[in-house]
């Protein structure tokens, strides 16, 4: 049975749910790896492994969604809650450009006190200062939150944000696209599986490219992991708008879910098997990222033998998985070393996976980054002046505006 499915995969056949489950449950890890590596090699015969230099900026940690797997958010009115000032975001962009970066991955909590005008003004201000700089921003649940807050449809939000400067949409907030799981993770309210896919469909129709993600290792079954992949594959058949797929394991530290269920993090082998299966099932995705930020550099490097062809982002800043206990850091030199040591050719890319060139530190002097920046320095509770311009929804937000 496993050998028959393996032959089908080697011949370019598409696996169904039962075949995927059989592979996941019964195929030896080395077989899964070699099948995934064969698909990677056919799609990327030049042996390039790409990465992007960008910065993961979280514009606010205030969130009303309260997903139980999240260690990052703060409730409305929390003394640790923040919204970044436009000037702080500009400074982060300046630092990103200094190390050769060309994009912000901009995501944040569902803050009820940020109307759509705040996002539009921010995007316009970024584009006015940095016309070539890209904004890979606002995952589907954030788009839905803005739509609900402003009585707009998600597609109207996307249109307005594209006009203001949005370039592409990150695939965050997908977790597992099965509503049973989403209810247990307390993230059904922020976006059901259909709603998440619907925003991506709208984004693709608007001409944007997006990524897709999967966070596994919580309460989902193996069948539900596969259902998630199949739902993404079906939308990719329909729109072709996904550039890449990224999967990572739930990081349990400091989370309500981790404590309530005494969950431990999925192992490295589980990660590699899940990654390899994704490469096999998602036969219409060109690119798979290695999630070294959650798995560490060594498993990240091994991912290149299990179907990944991209090392994701040279992280300059990370706040979300760090809050849940993972704090791996690699700068461009380390990423390139890992790629070359695995027998591949490192190339810088943009969000569209177009190759921009060789490692930038070999072209010019750039500062080395030995640690990850954070959104805010500890104890900084400042409130940006410009926030007063925008109407607040929450009682606490209204009080802050009048101080
Ligand atoms: S995962 Fe995102 S939406 Fe959920 S609580 Fe955390 S910040 Fe909010």
Short mmCIF file of C-alpha atoms and ligand atoms in Angstrom, two decimals:
data_model
loop_
_atom_site.label_atom_id
_atom_site.label_comp_id
_atom_site.label_asym_id
_atom_site.label_seq_id
_atom_site.Cartn_x
_atom_site.Cartn_y
_atom_site.Cartn_z
CA UNK A 1 0.00 0.00 0.00
CA UNK A 2 2.70 2.54 1.03
CA UNK A 3 4.90 1.52 -1.87
CA UNK A 4 1.97 1.97 -4.30
CA UNK A 5 1.30 5.47 -3.01
CA UNK A 6 5.02 6.27 -3.15
CA UNK A 7 5.12 5.17 -6.79
CA UNK A 8 2.11 7.36 -7.56
CA UNK A 9 3.85 10.35 -5.94
CA UNK A 10 7.10 9.68 -7.83
CA UNK A 11 5.11 9.60 -11.07
CA UNK A 12 3.59 13.01 -10.30
CA UNK A 13 0.19 11.74 -9.15
CA UNK A 14 -1.97 13.66 -6.69
CA UNK A 15 -2.68 12.00 -3.35
CA UNK A 16 -6.13 11.98 -1.80
CA UNK A 17 -6.96 12.28 1.91
CA UNK A 18 -6.75 8.53 2.60
CA UNK A 19 -3.42 8.20 0.81
CA UNK A 20 -2.00 11.21 2.61
CA UNK A 21 -3.08 9.77 5.93
CA UNK A 22 -1.54 6.40 5.13
CA UNK A 23 1.76 8.05 4.22
CA UNK A 24 1.72 10.19 7.33
CA UNK A 25 0.95 7.27 9.62
CA UNK A 26 2.97 4.48 8.09
CA UNK A 27 5.69 5.70 5.71
CA UNK A 28 9.20 5.62 7.17
CA UNK A 29 10.59 9.10 7.74
CA UNK A 30 13.37 8.62 5.17
CA UNK A 31 10.77 7.64 2.53
CA UNK A 32 8.63 10.71 3.25
CA UNK A 33 11.77 12.84 3.02
CA UNK A 34 12.90 11.35 -0.27
CA UNK A 35 9.44 11.76 -1.86
CA UNK A 36 9.28 15.39 -0.73
CA UNK A 37 12.85 16.02 -1.83
CA UNK A 38 12.06 14.57 -5.25
CA UNK A 39 9.16 17.00 -5.69
CA UNK A 40 11.34 19.90 -4.48
CA UNK A 41 14.08 18.94 -6.92
CA UNK A 42 11.64 18.76 -9.85
CA UNK A 43 10.24 22.22 -9.04
CA UNK A 44 13.60 23.80 -8.24
CA UNK A 45 16.21 21.94 -10.29
CA UNK A 46 18.69 24.82 -10.07
CA UNK A 47 19.21 23.97 -6.36
CA UNK A 48 18.55 27.53 -5.23
CA UNK A 49 17.39 27.95 -1.65
CA UNK A 50 15.98 31.40 -1.17
CA UNK A 51 15.41 33.73 1.76
CA UNK A 52 14.14 37.26 2.24
CA UNK A 53 15.56 40.07 4.34
CA UNK A 54 12.56 41.66 5.99
CA UNK A 55 11.34 42.63 9.41
CA UNK A 56 8.48 41.16 11.39
CA UNK A 57 6.83 44.17 13.03
CA UNK A 58 3.85 43.82 15.35
CA UNK A 59 2.14 47.21 15.33
CA UNK A 60 -0.01 46.44 18.39
CA UNK A 61 -0.31 43.65 20.94
CA UNK A 62 -3.78 44.70 22.10
CA UNK A 63 -6.23 42.05 20.99
CA UNK A 64 -9.84 41.19 21.63
CA UNK A 65 -9.62 37.76 19.98
CA UNK A 66 -7.92 36.01 22.93
CA UNK A 67 -6.86 32.82 21.16
CA UNK A 68 -5.88 30.35 23.85
CA UNK A 69 -2.63 29.33 22.10
CA UNK A 70 -1.31 32.90 22.04
CA UNK A 71 1.21 34.28 24.53
CA UNK A 72 1.62 37.57 22.70
CA UNK A 73 -1.63 39.46 23.15
CA UNK A 74 -2.66 41.87 25.92
CA UNK A 75 -6.22 42.78 26.78
CA UNK A 76 -7.69 46.22 26.09
CA UNK A 77 -6.55 48.58 28.85
CA UNK A 78 -3.60 46.36 29.92
CA UNK A 79 -0.59 48.39 31.10
CA UNK A 80 1.58 46.23 28.81
CA UNK A 81 -0.57 46.99 25.76
CA UNK A 82 1.04 49.09 23.05
CA UNK A 83 0.44 50.64 19.65
CA UNK A 84 3.58 51.62 17.76
CA UNK A 85 3.94 55.25 16.71
CA UNK A 86 4.40 55.87 13.00
CA UNK A 87 7.85 57.28 13.82
CA UNK A 88 8.83 54.01 15.55
CA UNK A 89 7.74 52.07 12.48
CA UNK A 90 9.77 54.39 10.23
CA UNK A 91 12.82 53.79 12.44
CA UNK A 92 12.35 50.04 12.09
CA UNK A 93 12.14 50.43 8.31
CA UNK A 94 15.38 52.48 8.30
CA UNK A 95 17.11 49.68 10.25
CA UNK A 96 15.71 47.08 7.87
CA UNK A 97 16.97 48.96 4.82
CA UNK A 98 20.41 49.29 6.48
CA UNK A 99 20.79 45.48 6.52
CA UNK A 100 19.56 45.12 2.93
CA UNK A 101 15.87 44.52 3.64
CA UNK A 102 13.03 45.51 1.36
CA UNK A 103 9.83 44.63 3.22
CA UNK A 104 7.91 44.73 6.48
CA UNK A 105 5.85 41.76 7.57
CA UNK A 106 3.35 43.85 9.49
CA UNK A 107 0.86 42.07 11.72
CA UNK A 108 -0.78 42.77 15.04
CA UNK A 109 -3.58 42.12 17.48
CA UNK A 110 -7.24 42.89 16.89
CA UNK A 111 -7.20 46.29 18.50
CA UNK A 112 -10.69 47.85 18.69
CA UNK A 113 -9.23 51.35 18.89
CA UNK A 114 -7.58 51.40 15.46
CA UNK A 115 -10.07 52.34 12.73
CA UNK A 116 -9.29 51.64 9.07
CA UNK A 117 -8.08 55.22 8.63
CA UNK A 118 -5.13 54.46 10.96
CA UNK A 119 -3.98 51.64 8.67
CA UNK A 120 -4.55 53.72 5.53
CA UNK A 121 -2.62 56.67 6.93
CA UNK A 122 0.23 54.40 8.03
CA UNK A 123 0.49 52.67 4.65
CA UNK A 124 0.36 55.99 2.78
CA UNK A 125 3.01 57.47 5.06
CA UNK A 126 5.31 54.46 4.54
CA UNK A 127 4.90 54.62 0.76
CA UNK A 128 5.47 58.40 0.69
CA UNK A 129 8.79 57.98 2.54
CA UNK A 130 9.91 54.66 1.05
CA UNK A 131 8.28 54.26 -2.38
CA UNK A 132 10.12 51.00 -3.19
CA UNK A 133 9.58 49.39 0.21
CA UNK A 134 6.99 46.60 0.37
CA UNK A 135 4.18 46.05 2.85
CA UNK A 136 3.35 42.38 3.41
CA UNK A 137 0.62 43.09 5.90
CA UNK A 138 -2.49 42.05 7.79
CA UNK A 139 -3.40 38.38 7.90
CA UNK A 140 -7.00 37.36 7.02
CA UNK A 141 -8.32 37.58 10.63
CA UNK A 142 -6.98 41.16 10.86
CA UNK A 143 -8.73 42.03 7.59
CA UNK A 144 -11.94 40.54 9.00
CA UNK A 145 -11.51 42.47 12.25
CA UNK A 146 -11.09 45.75 10.36
CA UNK A 147 -14.10 44.90 8.19
CA UNK A 148 -16.33 44.21 11.21
CA UNK A 149 -15.12 47.28 13.09
CA UNK A 150 -15.79 49.57 10.16
CA UNK A 151 -18.94 47.93 8.74
CA UNK A 152 -17.21 47.04 5.51
CA UNK A 153 -16.86 43.83 3.53
CA UNK A 154 -13.43 42.16 3.61
CA UNK A 155 -13.02 42.83 -0.10
CA UNK A 156 -13.78 46.55 0.43
CA UNK A 157 -11.12 46.62 3.17
CA UNK A 158 -8.62 44.98 0.83
CA UNK A 159 -9.41 47.45 -1.96
CA UNK A 160 -8.94 50.43 0.36
CA UNK A 161 -5.71 49.07 1.81
CA UNK A 162 -4.32 48.27 -1.65
CA UNK A 163 -5.04 51.86 -2.66
CA UNK A 164 -3.15 52.99 0.45
CA UNK A 165 -0.13 50.78 -0.28
CA UNK A 166 -0.74 47.14 0.71
CA UNK A 167 1.42 44.86 -1.47
CA UNK A 168 0.64 41.33 -0.28
CA UNK A 169 -1.08 39.42 2.51
CA UNK A 170 0.63 37.05 4.97
CA UNK A 171 -1.07 33.74 5.65
CA UNK A 172 -1.18 34.00 9.43
CA UNK A 173 -4.16 33.11 11.57
CA UNK A 174 -4.92 29.93 9.66
CA UNK A 175 -3.91 27.63 12.54
CA UNK A 176 -5.90 24.55 11.41
CA UNK A 177 -8.67 25.29 8.90
CA UNK A 178 -11.23 23.02 10.55
CA UNK A 179 -13.94 24.65 12.64
CA UNK A 180 -13.97 21.96 15.34
CA UNK A 181 -10.34 22.77 16.06
CA UNK A 182 -10.88 26.53 15.76
CA UNK A 183 -13.61 26.41 18.38
CA UNK A 184 -11.32 24.56 20.78
CA UNK A 185 -8.55 27.10 20.15
CA UNK A 186 -10.96 29.98 20.73
CA UNK A 187 -10.15 31.34 17.28
CA UNK A 188 -13.40 30.46 15.49
CA UNK A 189 -14.76 33.91 16.36
CA UNK A 190 -11.85 35.74 14.77
CA UNK A 191 -12.23 33.74 11.55
CA UNK A 192 -13.93 30.47 10.69
CA UNK A 193 -12.16 28.24 8.17
CA UNK A 194 -14.45 29.50 5.39
CA UNK A 195 -13.90 33.12 6.39
CA UNK A 196 -10.10 32.74 6.37
CA UNK A 197 -10.23 31.15 2.92
CA UNK A 198 -12.75 33.76 1.77
CA UNK A 199 -10.40 36.64 2.61
CA UNK A 200 -7.61 34.90 0.73
CA UNK A 201 -9.92 34.40 -2.24
CA UNK A 202 -10.78 38.12 -2.15
CA UNK A 203 -7.10 39.06 -1.93
CA UNK A 204 -6.19 36.82 -4.87
CA UNK A 205 -9.07 38.26 -6.92
CA UNK A 206 -7.78 41.75 -6.12
CA UNK A 207 -4.48 40.70 -7.69
CA UNK A 208 -2.52 40.22 -4.46
CA UNK A 209 -0.26 37.26 -3.81
CA UNK A 210 -0.41 35.71 -0.38
CA UNK A 211 1.18 32.96 1.68
CA UNK A 212 -0.54 30.17 3.60
CA UNK A 213 0.36 28.73 6.98
CA UNK A 214 -0.49 25.88 9.32
CA UNK A 215 0.09 25.72 13.07
CA UNK A 216 -0.13 22.11 14.21
CA UNK A 217 0.44 20.30 17.48
CA UNK A 218 -2.52 21.55 19.51
CA UNK A 219 -5.78 19.64 19.58
CA UNK A 220 -6.11 18.61 15.94
CA UNK A 221 -6.14 15.03 14.69
CA UNK A 222 -3.90 13.78 11.90
CA UNK A 223 -6.98 13.76 9.62
CA UNK A 224 -7.57 17.43 10.39
CA UNK A 225 -4.00 18.39 9.50
CA UNK A 226 -4.59 16.76 6.14
CA UNK A 227 -8.00 18.41 5.73
CA UNK A 228 -6.25 21.75 6.27
CA UNK A 229 -3.78 21.00 3.49
CA UNK A 230 -6.54 19.84 1.15
CA UNK A 231 -8.55 23.03 1.68
CA UNK A 232 -5.49 25.10 0.78
CA UNK A 233 -4.83 22.93 -2.25
CA UNK A 234 -8.41 23.42 -3.46
CA UNK A 235 -8.19 27.22 -3.18
CA UNK A 236 -4.82 27.19 -4.92
CA UNK A 237 -6.39 25.20 -7.77
CA UNK A 238 -9.06 27.88 -7.99
CA UNK A 239 -6.96 31.07 -7.77
CA UNK A 240 -3.26 30.21 -7.98
CA UNK A 241 -2.65 33.12 -5.62
CA UNK A 242 -0.51 31.46 -2.93
CA UNK A 243 3.22 31.92 -3.28
CA UNK A 244 4.26 29.67 -0.41
CA UNK A 245 3.27 27.44 2.48
CA UNK A 246 4.79 27.65 5.94
CA UNK A 247 4.08 25.23 8.77
CA UNK A 248 5.22 25.34 12.38
CA UNK A 249 4.42 23.62 15.62
CA UNK A 250 2.47 25.18 18.47
CA UNK A 251 4.78 26.86 20.99
CA UNK A 252 3.14 26.08 24.33
CA UNK A 253 5.05 28.16 26.90
CA UNK A 254 3.07 30.90 28.66
CA UNK A 255 -0.13 30.02 26.80
CA UNK A 256 -3.52 29.25 28.31
CA UNK A 257 -3.85 26.16 26.11
CA UNK A 258 -0.38 24.84 26.91
CA UNK A 259 -1.02 25.14 30.64
CA UNK A 260 -4.61 23.85 30.59
CA UNK A 261 -3.73 20.68 28.65
CA UNK A 262 -0.11 20.29 29.76
CA UNK A 263 0.88 20.27 26.09
CA UNK A 264 4.49 19.82 25.09
CA UNK A 265 5.93 21.00 21.82
CA UNK A 266 5.82 18.63 18.84
CA UNK A 267 9.17 16.98 18.10
CA UNK A 268 11.63 17.68 15.30
CA UNK A 269 10.72 14.41 13.58
CA UNK A 270 7.03 15.31 13.68
CA UNK A 271 7.94 18.66 12.11
CA UNK A 272 9.97 17.04 9.32
CA UNK A 273 7.24 14.48 8.60
CA UNK A 274 4.56 17.18 8.54
CA UNK A 275 6.68 19.34 6.26
CA UNK A 276 7.38 16.47 3.89
CA UNK A 277 3.71 15.52 3.78
CA UNK A 278 2.84 19.15 2.97
CA UNK A 279 5.21 19.05 0.00
CA UNK A 280 3.52 15.87 -1.22
CA UNK A 281 -0.09 17.02 -0.69
CA UNK A 282 0.38 20.65 -1.79
CA UNK A 283 1.44 19.73 -5.30
CA UNK A 284 0.31 23.12 -6.63
CA UNK A 285 2.48 25.22 -4.27
CA UNK A 286 5.86 26.25 -5.64
CA UNK A 287 7.52 27.18 -2.37
CA UNK A 288 7.74 25.70 1.10
CA UNK A 289 9.48 27.59 3.87
CA UNK A 290 11.57 26.04 6.62
CA UNK A 291 10.38 27.37 9.96
CA UNK A 292 13.77 27.64 11.68
CA UNK A 293 12.37 30.38 13.95
CA UNK A 294 10.31 27.76 15.78
CA UNK A 295 12.40 24.64 15.08
CA UNK A 296 15.91 26.07 15.44
CA UNK A 297 18.63 26.42 12.82
CA UNK A 298 19.63 22.75 12.76
CA UNK A 299 16.14 21.37 12.09
CA UNK A 300 15.65 24.33 9.75
CA UNK A 301 18.64 23.14 7.75
CA UNK A 302 17.36 19.54 7.72
CA UNK A 303 14.07 20.87 6.32
CA UNK A 304 15.90 21.40 3.04
CA UNK A 305 16.03 17.60 2.67
CA UNK A 306 12.33 17.28 3.53
CA UNK A 307 10.77 19.46 0.84
CA UNK A 308 11.58 23.04 1.85
CA UNK A 309 13.23 25.30 -0.73
CA UNK A 310 13.17 28.53 1.24
CA UNK A 311 14.58 29.64 4.59
CA UNK A 312 11.93 32.32 5.12
CA UNK A 313 13.02 35.56 6.62
CA UNK A 314 16.31 36.79 7.97
CA UNK A 315 14.73 37.79 11.26
CA UNK A 316 15.54 41.20 12.57
CA UNK A 317 12.66 41.31 15.02
CA UNK A 318 10.32 38.70 16.46
CA UNK A 319 7.73 39.08 19.19
CA UNK A 320 5.07 36.42 18.79
CA UNK A 321 6.79 33.03 19.08
CA UNK A 322 9.36 34.56 21.41
CA UNK A 323 6.49 35.30 23.82
CA UNK A 324 5.72 31.56 23.73
CA UNK A 325 9.26 30.48 24.46
CA UNK A 326 11.03 30.17 21.08
CA UNK A 327 13.82 32.67 20.51
CA UNK A 328 15.99 31.33 17.70
CA UNK A 329 17.96 33.92 15.80
CA UNK A 330 19.99 33.62 12.60
CA UNK A 331 21.30 36.50 10.59
CA UNK A 332 22.06 36.39 6.87
CA UNK A 333 25.57 34.96 7.37
CA UNK A 334 24.24 32.04 9.42
CA UNK A 335 21.35 31.35 7.05
CA UNK A 336 23.70 31.31 4.07
CA UNK A 337 26.13 29.01 5.92
CA UNK A 338 23.29 26.57 6.67
CA UNK A 339 22.09 26.61 3.06
CA UNK A 340 25.54 26.06 1.56
CA UNK A 341 26.45 23.38 4.08
CA UNK A 342 23.35 21.46 3.00
CA UNK A 343 24.55 21.57 -0.62
CA UNK A 344 22.31 24.33 -1.96
CA UNK A 345 22.89 27.77 -3.51
CA UNK A 346 21.64 30.70 -1.41
CA UNK A 347 19.71 33.47 -3.15
CA UNK A 348 17.98 36.56 -1.84
CA UNK A 349 14.38 36.96 -2.99
CA UNK A 350 11.37 39.25 -2.74
CA UNK A 351 7.86 38.31 -1.59
CA UNK A 352 7.03 37.07 -5.10
CA UNK A 353 9.94 34.64 -4.87
CA UNK A 354 11.81 36.47 -7.61
CA UNK A 355 15.56 36.15 -7.11
CA UNK A 356 17.13 39.50 -6.21
CA UNK A 357 20.72 38.35 -6.02
CA UNK A 358 23.46 36.72 -4.00
CA UNK A 359 23.91 37.25 -0.26
CA UNK A 360 24.06 40.95 0.37
CA UNK A 361 26.92 40.72 2.88
CA UNK A 362 29.11 39.46 0.04
CA UNK A 363 28.26 42.56 -1.99
CA UNK A 364 28.62 45.24 0.66
CA UNK A 365 29.25 45.68 4.34
CA UNK A 366 26.14 45.21 6.45
CA UNK A 367 25.88 45.10 10.25
CA UNK A 368 25.69 41.59 11.76
CA UNK A 369 22.64 40.87 13.90
CA UNK A 370 23.37 38.68 16.88
CA UNK A 371 20.08 39.13 18.69
CA UNK A 372 16.48 39.77 17.79
CA UNK A 373 14.93 43.18 18.29
CA UNK A 374 11.58 43.52 20.04
CA UNK A 375 8.58 45.69 19.31
CA UNK A 376 9.10 47.78 22.43
CA UNK A 377 11.77 48.09 25.07
CA UNK A 378 10.62 46.88 28.48
CA UNK A 379 8.78 49.47 30.51
CA UNK A 380 7.99 51.73 27.54
CA UNK A 381 4.30 52.53 28.00
CA UNK A 382 4.23 55.63 25.82
CA UNK A 383 1.13 56.31 23.74
CA UNK A 384 1.70 57.75 20.26
CA UNK A 385 0.43 61.33 19.91
CA UNK A 386 -1.13 60.61 16.56
CA UNK A 387 -3.54 58.07 18.10
CA UNK A 388 -5.58 60.98 19.41
CA UNK A 389 -6.58 61.75 15.82
CA UNK A 390 -8.54 58.51 15.52
CA UNK A 391 -11.81 57.68 17.25
CA UNK A 392 -11.53 54.89 19.85
CA UNK A 393 -14.11 52.17 20.38
CA UNK A 394 -13.23 50.88 23.84
CA UNK A 395 -13.88 52.73 27.09
CA UNK A 396 -10.16 52.48 27.91
CA UNK A 397 -9.19 53.71 24.46
CA UNK A 398 -11.53 56.70 24.72
CA UNK A 399 -10.04 57.58 28.12
CA UNK A 400 -6.52 57.48 26.66
CA UNK A 401 -7.51 59.83 23.83
CA UNK A 402 -8.67 62.48 26.26
CA UNK A 403 -5.62 62.38 28.60
S1 LIG B 1 -3.06 34.92 17.77
FE1 LIG B 1 -3.45 36.99 16.97
S2 LIG B 1 -5.67 37.17 17.03
FE2 LIG B 1 -5.16 35.46 18.41
S3 LIG B 1 -4.94 36.42 20.46
FE3 LIG B 1 -2.89 36.37 19.52
S4 LIG B 1 -2.70 38.39 18.58
FE4 LIG B 1 -4.87 38.06 18.93
#
